[in-house]
mmCIF file of C-alpha atoms in Angstrom:
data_model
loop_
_atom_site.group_PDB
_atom_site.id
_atom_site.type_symbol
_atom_site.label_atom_id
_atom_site.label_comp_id
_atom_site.label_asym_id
_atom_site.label_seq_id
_atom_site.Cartn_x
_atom_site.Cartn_y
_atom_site.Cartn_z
ATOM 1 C CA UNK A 99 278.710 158.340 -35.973
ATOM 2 C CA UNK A 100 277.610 158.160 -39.814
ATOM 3 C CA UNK A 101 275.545 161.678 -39.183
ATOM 4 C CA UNK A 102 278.129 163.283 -37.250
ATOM 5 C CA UNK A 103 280.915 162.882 -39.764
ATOM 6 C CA UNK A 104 278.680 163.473 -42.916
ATOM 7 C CA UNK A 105 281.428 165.158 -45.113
ATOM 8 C CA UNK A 106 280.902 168.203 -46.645
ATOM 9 C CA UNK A 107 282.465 169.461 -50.224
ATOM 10 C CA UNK A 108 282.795 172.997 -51.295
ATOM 11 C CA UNK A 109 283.821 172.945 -54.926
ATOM 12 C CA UNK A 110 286.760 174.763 -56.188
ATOM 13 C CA UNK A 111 286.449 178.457 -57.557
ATOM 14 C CA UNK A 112 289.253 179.182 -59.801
ATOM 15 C CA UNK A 113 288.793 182.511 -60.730
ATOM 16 C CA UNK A 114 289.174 183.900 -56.765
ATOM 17 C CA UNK A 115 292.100 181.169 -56.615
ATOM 18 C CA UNK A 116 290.186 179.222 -53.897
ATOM 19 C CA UNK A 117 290.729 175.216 -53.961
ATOM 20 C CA UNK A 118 287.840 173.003 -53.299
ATOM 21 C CA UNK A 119 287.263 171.828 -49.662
ATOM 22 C CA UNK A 120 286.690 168.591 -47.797
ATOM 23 C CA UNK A 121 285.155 169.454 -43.853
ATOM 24 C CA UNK A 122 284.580 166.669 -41.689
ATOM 25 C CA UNK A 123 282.998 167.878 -38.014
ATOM 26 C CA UNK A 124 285.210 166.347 -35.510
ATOM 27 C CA UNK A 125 288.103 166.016 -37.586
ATOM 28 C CA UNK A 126 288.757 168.863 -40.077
ATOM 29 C CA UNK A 127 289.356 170.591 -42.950
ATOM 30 C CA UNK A 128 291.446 169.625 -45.881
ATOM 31 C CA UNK A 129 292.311 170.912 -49.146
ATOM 32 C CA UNK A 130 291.065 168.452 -52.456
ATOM 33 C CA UNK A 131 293.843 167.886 -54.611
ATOM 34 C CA UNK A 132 292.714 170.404 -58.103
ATOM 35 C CA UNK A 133 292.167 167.185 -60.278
ATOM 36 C CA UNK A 134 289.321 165.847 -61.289
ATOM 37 C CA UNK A 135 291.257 162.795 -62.938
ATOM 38 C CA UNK A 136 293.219 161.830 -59.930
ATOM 39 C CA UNK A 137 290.154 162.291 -57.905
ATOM 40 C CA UNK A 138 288.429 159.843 -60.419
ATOM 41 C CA UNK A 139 291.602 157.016 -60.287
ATOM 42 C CA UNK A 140 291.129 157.216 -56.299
ATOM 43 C CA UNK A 141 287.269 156.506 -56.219
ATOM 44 C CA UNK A 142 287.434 154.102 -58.635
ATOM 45 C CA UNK A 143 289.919 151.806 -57.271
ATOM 46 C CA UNK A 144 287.864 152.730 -54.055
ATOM 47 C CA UNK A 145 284.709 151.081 -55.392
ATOM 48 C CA UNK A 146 286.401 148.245 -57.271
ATOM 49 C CA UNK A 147 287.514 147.190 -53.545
ATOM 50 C CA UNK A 148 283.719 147.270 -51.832
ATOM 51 C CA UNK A 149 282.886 143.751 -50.736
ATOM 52 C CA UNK A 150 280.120 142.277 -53.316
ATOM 53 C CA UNK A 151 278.169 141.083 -50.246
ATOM 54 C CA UNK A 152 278.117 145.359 -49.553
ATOM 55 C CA UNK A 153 277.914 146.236 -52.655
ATOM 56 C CA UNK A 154 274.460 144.263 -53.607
ATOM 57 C CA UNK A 155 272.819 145.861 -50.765
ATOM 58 C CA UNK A 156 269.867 148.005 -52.424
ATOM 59 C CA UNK A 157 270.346 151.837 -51.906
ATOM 60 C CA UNK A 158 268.615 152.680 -48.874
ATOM 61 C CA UNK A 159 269.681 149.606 -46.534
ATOM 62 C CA UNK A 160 270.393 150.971 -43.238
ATOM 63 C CA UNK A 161 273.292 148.668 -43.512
ATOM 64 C CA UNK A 162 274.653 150.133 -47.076
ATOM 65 C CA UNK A 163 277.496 151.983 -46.060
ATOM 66 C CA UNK A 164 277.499 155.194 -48.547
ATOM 67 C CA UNK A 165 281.621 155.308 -49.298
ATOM 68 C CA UNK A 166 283.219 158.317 -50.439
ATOM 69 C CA UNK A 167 286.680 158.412 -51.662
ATOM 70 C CA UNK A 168 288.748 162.089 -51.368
ATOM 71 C CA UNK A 169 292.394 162.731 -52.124
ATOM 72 C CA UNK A 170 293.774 165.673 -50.058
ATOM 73 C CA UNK A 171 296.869 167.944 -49.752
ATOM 74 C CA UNK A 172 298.892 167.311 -47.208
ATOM 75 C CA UNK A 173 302.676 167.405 -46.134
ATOM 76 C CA UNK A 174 303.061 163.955 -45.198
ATOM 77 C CA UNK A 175 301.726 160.174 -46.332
ATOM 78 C CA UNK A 176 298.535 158.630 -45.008
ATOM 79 C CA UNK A 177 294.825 157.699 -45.269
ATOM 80 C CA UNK A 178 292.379 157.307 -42.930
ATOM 81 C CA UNK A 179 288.316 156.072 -42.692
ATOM 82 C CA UNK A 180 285.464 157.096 -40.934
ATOM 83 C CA UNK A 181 282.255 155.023 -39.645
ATOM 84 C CA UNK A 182 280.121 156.475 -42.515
ATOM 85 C CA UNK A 183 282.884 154.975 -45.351
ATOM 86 C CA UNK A 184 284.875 158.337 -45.836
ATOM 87 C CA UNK A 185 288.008 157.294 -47.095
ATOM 88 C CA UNK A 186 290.733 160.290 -47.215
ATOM 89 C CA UNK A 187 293.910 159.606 -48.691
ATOM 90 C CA UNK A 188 296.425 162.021 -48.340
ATOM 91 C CA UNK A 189 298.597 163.021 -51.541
ATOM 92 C CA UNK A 190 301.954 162.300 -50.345
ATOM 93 C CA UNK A 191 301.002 158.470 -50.448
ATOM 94 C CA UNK A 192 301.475 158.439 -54.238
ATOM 95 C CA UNK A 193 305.308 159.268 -53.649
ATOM 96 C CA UNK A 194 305.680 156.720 -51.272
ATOM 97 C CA UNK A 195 304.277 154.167 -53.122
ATOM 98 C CA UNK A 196 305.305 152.092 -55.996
ATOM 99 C CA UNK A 197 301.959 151.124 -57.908
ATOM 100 C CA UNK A 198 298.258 151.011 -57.596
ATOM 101 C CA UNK A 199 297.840 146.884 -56.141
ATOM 102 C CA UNK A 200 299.704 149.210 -53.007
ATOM 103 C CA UNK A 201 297.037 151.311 -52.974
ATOM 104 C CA UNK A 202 294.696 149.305 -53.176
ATOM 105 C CA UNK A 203 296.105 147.796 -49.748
ATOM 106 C CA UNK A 204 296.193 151.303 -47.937
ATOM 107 C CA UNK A 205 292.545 151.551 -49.535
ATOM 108 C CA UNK A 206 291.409 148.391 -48.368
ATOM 109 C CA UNK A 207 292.539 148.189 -45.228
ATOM 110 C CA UNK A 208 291.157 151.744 -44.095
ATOM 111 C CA UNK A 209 288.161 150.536 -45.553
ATOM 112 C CA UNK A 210 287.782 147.438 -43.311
ATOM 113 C CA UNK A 211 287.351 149.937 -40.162
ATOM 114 C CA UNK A 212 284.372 150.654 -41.783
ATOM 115 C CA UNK A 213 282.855 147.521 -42.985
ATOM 116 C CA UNK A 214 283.643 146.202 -39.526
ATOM 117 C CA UNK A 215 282.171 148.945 -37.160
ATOM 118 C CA UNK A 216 285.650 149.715 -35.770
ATOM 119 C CA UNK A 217 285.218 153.105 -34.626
ATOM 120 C CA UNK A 218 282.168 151.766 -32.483
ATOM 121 C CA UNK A 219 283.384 148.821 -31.467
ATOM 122 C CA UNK A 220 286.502 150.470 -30.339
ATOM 123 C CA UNK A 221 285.035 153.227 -28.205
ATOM 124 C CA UNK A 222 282.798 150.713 -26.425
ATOM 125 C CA UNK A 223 286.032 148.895 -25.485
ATOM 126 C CA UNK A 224 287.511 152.103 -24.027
ATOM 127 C CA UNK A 225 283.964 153.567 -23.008
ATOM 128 C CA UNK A 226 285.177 152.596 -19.229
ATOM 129 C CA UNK A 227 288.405 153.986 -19.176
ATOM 130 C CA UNK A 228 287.093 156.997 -21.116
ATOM 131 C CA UNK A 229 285.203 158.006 -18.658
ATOM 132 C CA UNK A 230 287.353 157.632 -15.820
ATOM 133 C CA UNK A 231 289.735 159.905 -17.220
ATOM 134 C CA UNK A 232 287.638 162.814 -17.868
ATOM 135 C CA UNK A 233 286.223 162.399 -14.608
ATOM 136 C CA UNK A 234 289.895 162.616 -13.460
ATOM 137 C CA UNK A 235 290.510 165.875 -15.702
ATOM 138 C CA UNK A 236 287.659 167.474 -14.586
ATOM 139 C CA UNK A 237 288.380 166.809 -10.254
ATOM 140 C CA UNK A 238 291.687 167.881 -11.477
ATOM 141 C CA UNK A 239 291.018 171.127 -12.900
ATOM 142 C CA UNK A 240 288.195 171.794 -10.020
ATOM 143 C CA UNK A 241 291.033 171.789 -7.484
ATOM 144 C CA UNK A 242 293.137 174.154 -9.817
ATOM 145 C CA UNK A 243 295.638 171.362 -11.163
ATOM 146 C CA UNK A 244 295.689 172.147 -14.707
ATOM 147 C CA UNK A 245 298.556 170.327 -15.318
ATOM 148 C CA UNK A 246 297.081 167.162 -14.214
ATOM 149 C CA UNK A 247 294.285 168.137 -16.052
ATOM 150 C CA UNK A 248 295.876 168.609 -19.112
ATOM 151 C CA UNK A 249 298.248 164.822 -18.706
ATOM 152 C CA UNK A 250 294.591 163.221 -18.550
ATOM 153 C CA UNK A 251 293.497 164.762 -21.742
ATOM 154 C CA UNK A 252 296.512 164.183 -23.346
ATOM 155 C CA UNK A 253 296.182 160.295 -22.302
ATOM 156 C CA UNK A 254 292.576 160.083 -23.365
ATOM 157 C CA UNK A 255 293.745 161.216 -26.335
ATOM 158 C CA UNK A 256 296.071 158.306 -26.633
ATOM 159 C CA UNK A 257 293.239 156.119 -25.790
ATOM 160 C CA UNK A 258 291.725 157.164 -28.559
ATOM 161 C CA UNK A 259 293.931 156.855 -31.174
ATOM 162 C CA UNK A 260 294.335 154.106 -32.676
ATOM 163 C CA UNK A 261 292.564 150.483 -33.128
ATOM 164 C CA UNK A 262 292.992 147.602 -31.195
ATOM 165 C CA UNK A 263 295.926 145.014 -32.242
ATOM 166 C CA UNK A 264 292.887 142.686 -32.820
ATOM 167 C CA UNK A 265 291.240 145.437 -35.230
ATOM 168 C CA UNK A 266 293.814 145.947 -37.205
ATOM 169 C CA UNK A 267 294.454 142.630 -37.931
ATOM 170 C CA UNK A 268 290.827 141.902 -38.717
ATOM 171 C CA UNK A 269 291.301 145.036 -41.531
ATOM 172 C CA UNK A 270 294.760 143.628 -42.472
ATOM 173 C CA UNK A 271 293.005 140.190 -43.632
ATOM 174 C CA UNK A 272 290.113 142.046 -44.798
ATOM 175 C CA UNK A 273 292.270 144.173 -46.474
ATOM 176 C CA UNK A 274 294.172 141.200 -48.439
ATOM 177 C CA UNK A 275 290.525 139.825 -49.420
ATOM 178 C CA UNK A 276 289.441 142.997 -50.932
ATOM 179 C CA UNK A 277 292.355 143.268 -53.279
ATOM 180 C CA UNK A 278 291.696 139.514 -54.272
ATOM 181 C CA UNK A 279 288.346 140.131 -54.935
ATOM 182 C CA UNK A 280 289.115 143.015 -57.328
ATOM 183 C CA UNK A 281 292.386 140.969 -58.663
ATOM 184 C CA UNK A 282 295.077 143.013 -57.274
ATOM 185 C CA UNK A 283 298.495 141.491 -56.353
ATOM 186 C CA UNK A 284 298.140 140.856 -52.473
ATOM 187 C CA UNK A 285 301.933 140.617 -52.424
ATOM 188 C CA UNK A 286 302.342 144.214 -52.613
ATOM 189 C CA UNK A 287 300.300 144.899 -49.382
ATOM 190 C CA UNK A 288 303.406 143.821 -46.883
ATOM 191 C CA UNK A 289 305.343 146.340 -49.598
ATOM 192 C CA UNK A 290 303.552 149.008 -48.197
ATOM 193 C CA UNK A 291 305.130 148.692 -44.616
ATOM 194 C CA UNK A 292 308.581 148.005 -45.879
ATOM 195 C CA UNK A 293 308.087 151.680 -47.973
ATOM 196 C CA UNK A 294 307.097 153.169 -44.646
ATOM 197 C CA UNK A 295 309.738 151.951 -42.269
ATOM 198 C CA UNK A 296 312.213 153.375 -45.810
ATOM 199 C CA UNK A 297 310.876 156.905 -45.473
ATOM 200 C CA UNK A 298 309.924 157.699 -41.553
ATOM 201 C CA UNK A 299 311.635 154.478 -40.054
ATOM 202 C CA UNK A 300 310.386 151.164 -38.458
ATOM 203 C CA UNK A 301 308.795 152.615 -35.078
ATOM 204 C CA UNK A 302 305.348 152.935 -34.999
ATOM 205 C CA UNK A 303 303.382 156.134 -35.618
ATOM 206 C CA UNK A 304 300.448 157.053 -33.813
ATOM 207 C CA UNK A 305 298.469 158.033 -36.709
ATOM 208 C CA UNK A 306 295.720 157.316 -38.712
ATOM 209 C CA UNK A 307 296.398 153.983 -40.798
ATOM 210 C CA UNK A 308 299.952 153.829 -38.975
ATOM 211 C CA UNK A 309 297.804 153.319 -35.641
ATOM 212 C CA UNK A 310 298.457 150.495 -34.226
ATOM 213 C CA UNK A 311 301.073 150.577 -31.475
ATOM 214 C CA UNK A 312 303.565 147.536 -33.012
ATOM 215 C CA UNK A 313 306.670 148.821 -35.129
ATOM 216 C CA UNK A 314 306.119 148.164 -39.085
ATOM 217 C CA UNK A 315 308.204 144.833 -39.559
ATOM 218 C CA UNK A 316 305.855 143.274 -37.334
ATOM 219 C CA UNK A 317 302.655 144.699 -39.058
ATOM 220 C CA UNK A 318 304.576 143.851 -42.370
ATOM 221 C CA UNK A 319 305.077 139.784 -41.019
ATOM 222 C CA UNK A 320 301.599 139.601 -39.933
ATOM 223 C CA UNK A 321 300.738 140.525 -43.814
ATOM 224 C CA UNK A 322 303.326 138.094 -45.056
ATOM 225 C CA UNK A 323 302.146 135.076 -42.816
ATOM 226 C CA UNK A 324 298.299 135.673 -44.197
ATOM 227 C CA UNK A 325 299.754 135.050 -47.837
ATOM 228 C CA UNK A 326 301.753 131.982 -46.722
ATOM 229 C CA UNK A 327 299.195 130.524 -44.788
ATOM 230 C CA UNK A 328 296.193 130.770 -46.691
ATOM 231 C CA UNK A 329 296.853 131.946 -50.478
ATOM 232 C CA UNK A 330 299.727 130.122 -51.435
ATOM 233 C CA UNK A 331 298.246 128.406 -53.759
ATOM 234 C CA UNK A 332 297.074 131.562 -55.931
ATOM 235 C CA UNK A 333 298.041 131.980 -59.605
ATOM 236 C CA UNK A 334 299.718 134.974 -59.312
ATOM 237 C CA UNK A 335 299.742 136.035 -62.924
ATOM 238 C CA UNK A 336 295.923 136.656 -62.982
ATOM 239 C CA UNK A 337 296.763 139.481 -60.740
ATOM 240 C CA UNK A 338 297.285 143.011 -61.004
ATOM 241 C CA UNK A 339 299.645 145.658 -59.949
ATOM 242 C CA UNK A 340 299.355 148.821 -62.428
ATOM 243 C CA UNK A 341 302.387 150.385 -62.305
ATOM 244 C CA UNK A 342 302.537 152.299 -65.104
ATOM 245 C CA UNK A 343 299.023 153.636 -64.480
ATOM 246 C CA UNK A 344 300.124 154.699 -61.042
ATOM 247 C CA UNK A 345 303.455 156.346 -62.406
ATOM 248 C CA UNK A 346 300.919 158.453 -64.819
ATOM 249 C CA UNK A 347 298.997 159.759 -61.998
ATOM 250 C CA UNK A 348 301.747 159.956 -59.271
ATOM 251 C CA UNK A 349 302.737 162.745 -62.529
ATOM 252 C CA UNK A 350 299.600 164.014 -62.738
ATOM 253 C CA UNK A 351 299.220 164.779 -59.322
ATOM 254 C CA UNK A 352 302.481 166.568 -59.251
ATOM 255 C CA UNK A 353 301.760 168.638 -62.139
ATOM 256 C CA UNK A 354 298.816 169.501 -60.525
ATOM 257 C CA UNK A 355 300.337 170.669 -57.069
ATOM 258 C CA UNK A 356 302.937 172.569 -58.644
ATOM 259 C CA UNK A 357 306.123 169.896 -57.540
ATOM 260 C CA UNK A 358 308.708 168.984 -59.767
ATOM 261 C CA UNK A 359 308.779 166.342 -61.845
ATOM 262 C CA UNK A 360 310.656 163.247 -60.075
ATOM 263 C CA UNK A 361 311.854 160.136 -61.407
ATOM 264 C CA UNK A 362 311.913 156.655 -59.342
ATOM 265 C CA UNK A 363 315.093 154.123 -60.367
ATOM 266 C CA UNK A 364 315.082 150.831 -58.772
ATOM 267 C CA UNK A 365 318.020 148.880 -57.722
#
């Protein structure tokens, strides 16, 4: 998995108007946001949130996973991470957020797939049922039903997508401990869902870091029970949340992708 979805980066070249490039085999192509200091403000809350168990791993530990952080265009909010710690966020997130800490949670929790072997894990869970249904697809299409064919690739791809509810709730704790660890305010993470279900609705979405199959209040109670039941007793003042930080990049990034300026009021 880690040499299979080795990222490759093709720099920018401004004077043919071409944008730089992030290619990932198996999963795409996407444009880098044209900033080198918004690039910079993802990476390095990125690498404040790497365990220190991971991070004191000497470089060249087979077990040293080499993370790369990327912001790219897109139209709509989310993030995702690979096996091999490639962490893409997508652009829109910074107008659906409120402040960094929130980040940090979208960060941290794609970031936990990695640490914990998720994409392996979870295709050995499905490795069974995988296989049954491109057998299926392929009988189907021998005897010329392409239909059939087509509703068994469509459902493998179903299979697919996504993480198990145990997974994700393994990255959601994960998640909370990573922002700890770098002194973010883990009271913003169950923020994050109640932002999502405000912009696209409280059904669940079968992508990326929306993958798991449960609507967002129930992701966002999950969240909300961690922090009652086991960091209560956390002074919250010695945390972070960086909101006018975030507001100066959210601008940044605008500026740099040629959107209007917006303001955010609060009620």
């Amino acid at each position: 998995l880690w040499k299979k979805l080795t990222p490759k980066v093709k720099s920018a070249v401004p004077l043919k108007g071409k944008p730089g490039e992030l290619q990932i085999d198996l999963v795409g192509k996407f444009k880098l946001v044209p900033n080198e200091e918004v690039q910079n403000y993802v990476r390095r809350i990125g690498e404040s949130l790497i365990p220190p168990y991971h991070r004191s791993l000497p470089d060249g530990d087979p077990n040293k996973i080499p993370f790369g952080f990327y912001l790219v265009e897109a139209k709509a909010a989310n993030a995702f991470a690979l096996a091999n710690g490639t962490v893409v966020v997508f652009s829109p997130m910074f107008e659906l957020l409120e402040n960094e800490a929130q980040l940090a949670a979208v960060i941290g929790h794609e970031m936990a797939h990695a640490t914990q072997e998720h994409s392996y894990r979870q295709l050995q869970y499905q490795k069974k049922k995988l296989f049954a249904l491109r057998l299926g697809a392929a009988v189907a299409a021998g005897f010329g039903a392409y239909t059939i064919r087509d509703i068994a690739n469509l459902v493998e791809a179903a299979v697919r997508t996504g993480y198990s509810r145990s997974l994700e709730n393994q990255a959601d704790r994960l998640g909370l401990e990573h922002m700890i660890a770098a002194r973010y305010d883990p009271r913003e993470a169950p923020k994050v869902w109640k932002a999502i279900t405000r912009k696209y609705g409280d059904t669940p979405r079968i992508l990326t870091f929306w993958s798991s199959h449960e609507n967002n209040t129930t992701r966002r109670s999950f969240l909300m029970a961690e922090l009652k039941n086991n960091y209560a007793d956390l002074q919250w003042d010695s945390f972070q949340k960086n909101e006018e930080q975030f507001s100066k990049m959210a601008g940044v990034l605008r500026t740099a992708s040629g959107k209007p300026q917006k303001v955010k009021v609060k009620y």
